[in-house]
Amino acid sequence: MLNSAQIQEEYFVYKKRRRRRLQKNITLKNKRRLMLSLTISFGIIIIASFFMTRDIYISNNSKDLGFSVEHNFTSGFSSENKLLRVQKMSLLYNDGETAVVEASGLSKAAPHKTISVKGSFKKDDKNSWCLEKIFDE
């Protein structure tokens, strides 16, 4: 027969093991949560730094009108009059602050025909050339 002291001792040992197991699970859960938050934070920092570096690179290289024309006519935001590659470029007008450029090359659309695109560029406060307007022909 078991006396009450033995039953209490077994119950106490069981409770102690259970408490240890719960504490271990809680610490593991906290470690996982911490690692997940650190990984997400690190990923966000990496992605943000990538986009910031890309914007700085484009801004610095857009001080050259040739780069700005090539970038804006091939991979800019405007989806109309896209060129696959600028093959020929001619400067129609330039007064130091504004420039009108005509570029020709293959279109991005499926039948890659040779097209010509005219655009107006203006210098911003950082002396970078920005596409102001695309002229329709």
Short mmCIF file of C-alpha atoms in Angstrom, two decimals:
data_model
loop_
_atom_site.label_atom_id
_atom_site.label_comp_id
_atom_site.label_asym_id
_atom_site.label_seq_id
_atom_site.Cartn_x
_atom_site.Cartn_y
_atom_site.Cartn_z
CA MET A 1 0.00 0.00 0.00
CA LEU A 2 1.08 3.49 -0.75
CA ASN A 3 0.96 6.00 1.97
CA SER A 4 0.07 9.65 1.44
CA ALA A 5 3.72 10.80 1.68
CA GLN A 6 4.72 8.65 -1.29
CA ILE A 7 1.73 9.82 -3.31
CA GLN A 8 2.52 13.46 -2.56
CA GLU A 9 6.19 12.91 -3.46
CA GLU A 10 5.27 11.30 -6.81
CA TYR A 11 2.79 14.08 -7.50
CA PHE A 12 5.42 16.70 -6.64
CA VAL A 13 8.02 15.06 -8.94
CA TYR A 14 5.45 14.84 -11.74
CA LYS A 15 4.52 18.49 -11.27
CA LYS A 16 8.19 19.51 -11.25
CA ARG A 17 8.90 17.63 -14.49
CA ARG A 18 5.81 19.09 -16.11
CA ARG A 19 6.80 22.63 -15.08
CA ARG A 20 10.32 22.09 -16.48
CA ARG A 21 8.88 20.79 -19.74
CA LEU A 22 6.53 23.78 -20.02
CA GLN A 23 9.35 26.22 -19.31
CA LYS A 24 11.53 24.51 -21.92
CA ASN A 25 8.73 24.74 -24.51
CA ILE A 26 8.19 28.41 -23.68
CA THR A 27 11.89 29.21 -24.06
CA LEU A 28 12.04 27.31 -27.38
CA LYS A 29 8.97 29.18 -28.62
CA ASN A 30 10.54 32.51 -27.60
CA LYS A 31 13.80 31.61 -29.36
CA ARG A 32 11.93 30.67 -32.54
CA ARG A 33 9.94 33.91 -32.43
CA LEU A 34 13.14 35.92 -31.89
CA MET A 35 14.93 34.18 -34.78
CA LEU A 36 11.93 34.71 -37.07
CA SER A 37 11.71 38.41 -36.24
CA LEU A 38 15.47 38.84 -36.72
CA THR A 39 15.35 37.04 -40.07
CA ILE A 40 12.42 39.14 -41.30
CA SER A 41 14.08 42.36 -40.12
CA PHE A 42 17.36 41.43 -41.80
CA GLY A 43 15.52 40.57 -45.02
CA ILE A 44 13.67 43.90 -45.03
CA ILE A 45 16.94 45.77 -44.45
CA ILE A 46 18.63 43.90 -47.33
CA ILE A 47 15.74 44.57 -49.74
CA ALA A 48 15.51 48.25 -48.76
CA SER A 49 19.27 48.74 -49.15
CA PHE A 50 19.13 47.07 -52.59
CA PHE A 51 16.45 49.49 -53.83
CA MET A 52 18.19 52.51 -52.31
CA THR A 53 21.50 51.54 -53.94
CA ARG A 54 19.75 51.04 -57.29
CA ASP A 55 18.09 54.47 -57.10
CA ILE A 56 21.38 56.16 -56.15
CA TYR A 57 23.14 54.40 -59.05
CA ILE A 58 20.50 55.52 -61.57
CA SER A 59 20.46 59.06 -60.18
CA ASN A 60 24.25 59.40 -60.37
CA ASN A 61 24.48 57.96 -63.88
CA SER A 62 21.55 60.07 -65.13
CA LYS A 63 23.84 63.09 -65.06
CA ASP A 64 24.93 61.81 -68.47
CA LEU A 65 22.24 62.50 -71.08
CA GLY A 66 23.11 59.36 -73.06
CA PHE A 67 22.54 57.09 -70.06
CA SER A 68 19.31 58.88 -69.18
CA VAL A 69 17.94 58.50 -72.72
CA GLU A 70 18.89 54.82 -72.85
CA HIS A 71 17.42 54.10 -69.40
CA ASN A 72 14.15 56.00 -69.86
CA PHE A 73 13.40 54.72 -73.36
CA THR A 74 14.21 51.08 -72.60
CA SER A 75 13.32 50.43 -68.96
CA GLY A 76 11.57 53.51 -67.61
CA PHE A 77 8.06 53.60 -66.16
CA SER A 78 6.24 54.64 -69.33
CA SER A 79 5.00 51.52 -71.12
CA GLU A 80 4.32 53.18 -74.47
CA ASN A 81 7.03 53.66 -77.11
CA LYS A 82 9.45 51.23 -75.49
CA LEU A 83 12.64 50.38 -77.28
CA LEU A 84 14.39 47.08 -76.98
CA ARG A 85 17.71 48.85 -77.42
CA VAL A 86 18.66 52.36 -78.49
CA GLN A 87 20.61 51.97 -81.73
CA LYS A 88 20.77 55.57 -82.86
CA MET A 89 20.40 58.77 -80.88
CA SER A 90 20.38 62.38 -82.07
CA LEU A 91 20.19 65.59 -80.07
CA LEU A 92 17.64 67.95 -81.60
CA TYR A 93 17.76 70.79 -79.05
CA ASN A 94 19.80 71.57 -75.94
CA ASP A 95 20.06 74.75 -73.88
CA GLY A 96 21.75 73.33 -70.78
CA GLU A 97 18.54 72.85 -68.78
CA THR A 98 16.29 71.13 -71.30
CA ALA A 99 17.06 68.80 -74.18
CA VAL A 100 15.02 67.21 -76.93
CA VAL A 101 16.36 63.86 -78.10
CA GLU A 102 15.27 61.52 -80.87
CA ALA A 103 16.20 57.86 -80.43
CA SER A 104 15.54 54.98 -82.77
CA GLY A 105 15.81 51.26 -82.38
CA LEU A 106 13.84 48.03 -82.30
CA SER A 107 10.48 48.09 -80.51
CA LYS A 108 9.76 45.77 -77.60
CA ALA A 109 6.48 44.65 -79.15
CA ALA A 110 6.43 41.25 -80.84
CA PRO A 111 7.07 42.25 -84.46
CA HIS A 112 10.28 44.09 -83.59
CA LYS A 113 10.01 46.93 -86.06
CA THR A 114 12.38 49.85 -86.13
CA ILE A 115 10.70 52.82 -84.45
CA SER A 116 11.73 56.35 -83.59
CA VAL A 117 10.89 58.07 -80.30
CA LYS A 118 11.26 61.74 -79.37
CA GLY A 119 11.50 62.82 -75.78
CA SER A 120 12.03 65.97 -73.79
CA PHE A 121 14.47 65.83 -70.87
CA LYS A 122 14.93 68.37 -68.11
CA LYS A 123 17.64 68.71 -65.46
CA ASP A 124 16.48 68.42 -61.87
CA ASP A 125 18.04 69.97 -58.76
CA LYS A 126 20.69 67.20 -58.60
CA ASN A 127 21.80 67.88 -62.22
CA SER A 128 20.29 64.57 -63.36
CA TRP A 129 18.38 64.37 -66.63
CA CYS A 130 14.74 63.36 -66.11
CA LEU A 131 12.26 62.43 -68.82
CA GLU A 132 9.68 65.18 -68.97
CA LYS A 133 7.54 64.16 -71.92
CA ILE A 134 7.41 61.74 -74.86
CA PHE A 135 6.29 63.36 -78.12
CA ASP A 136 3.82 61.58 -80.36
CA GLU A 137 4.69 61.39 -84.02
#
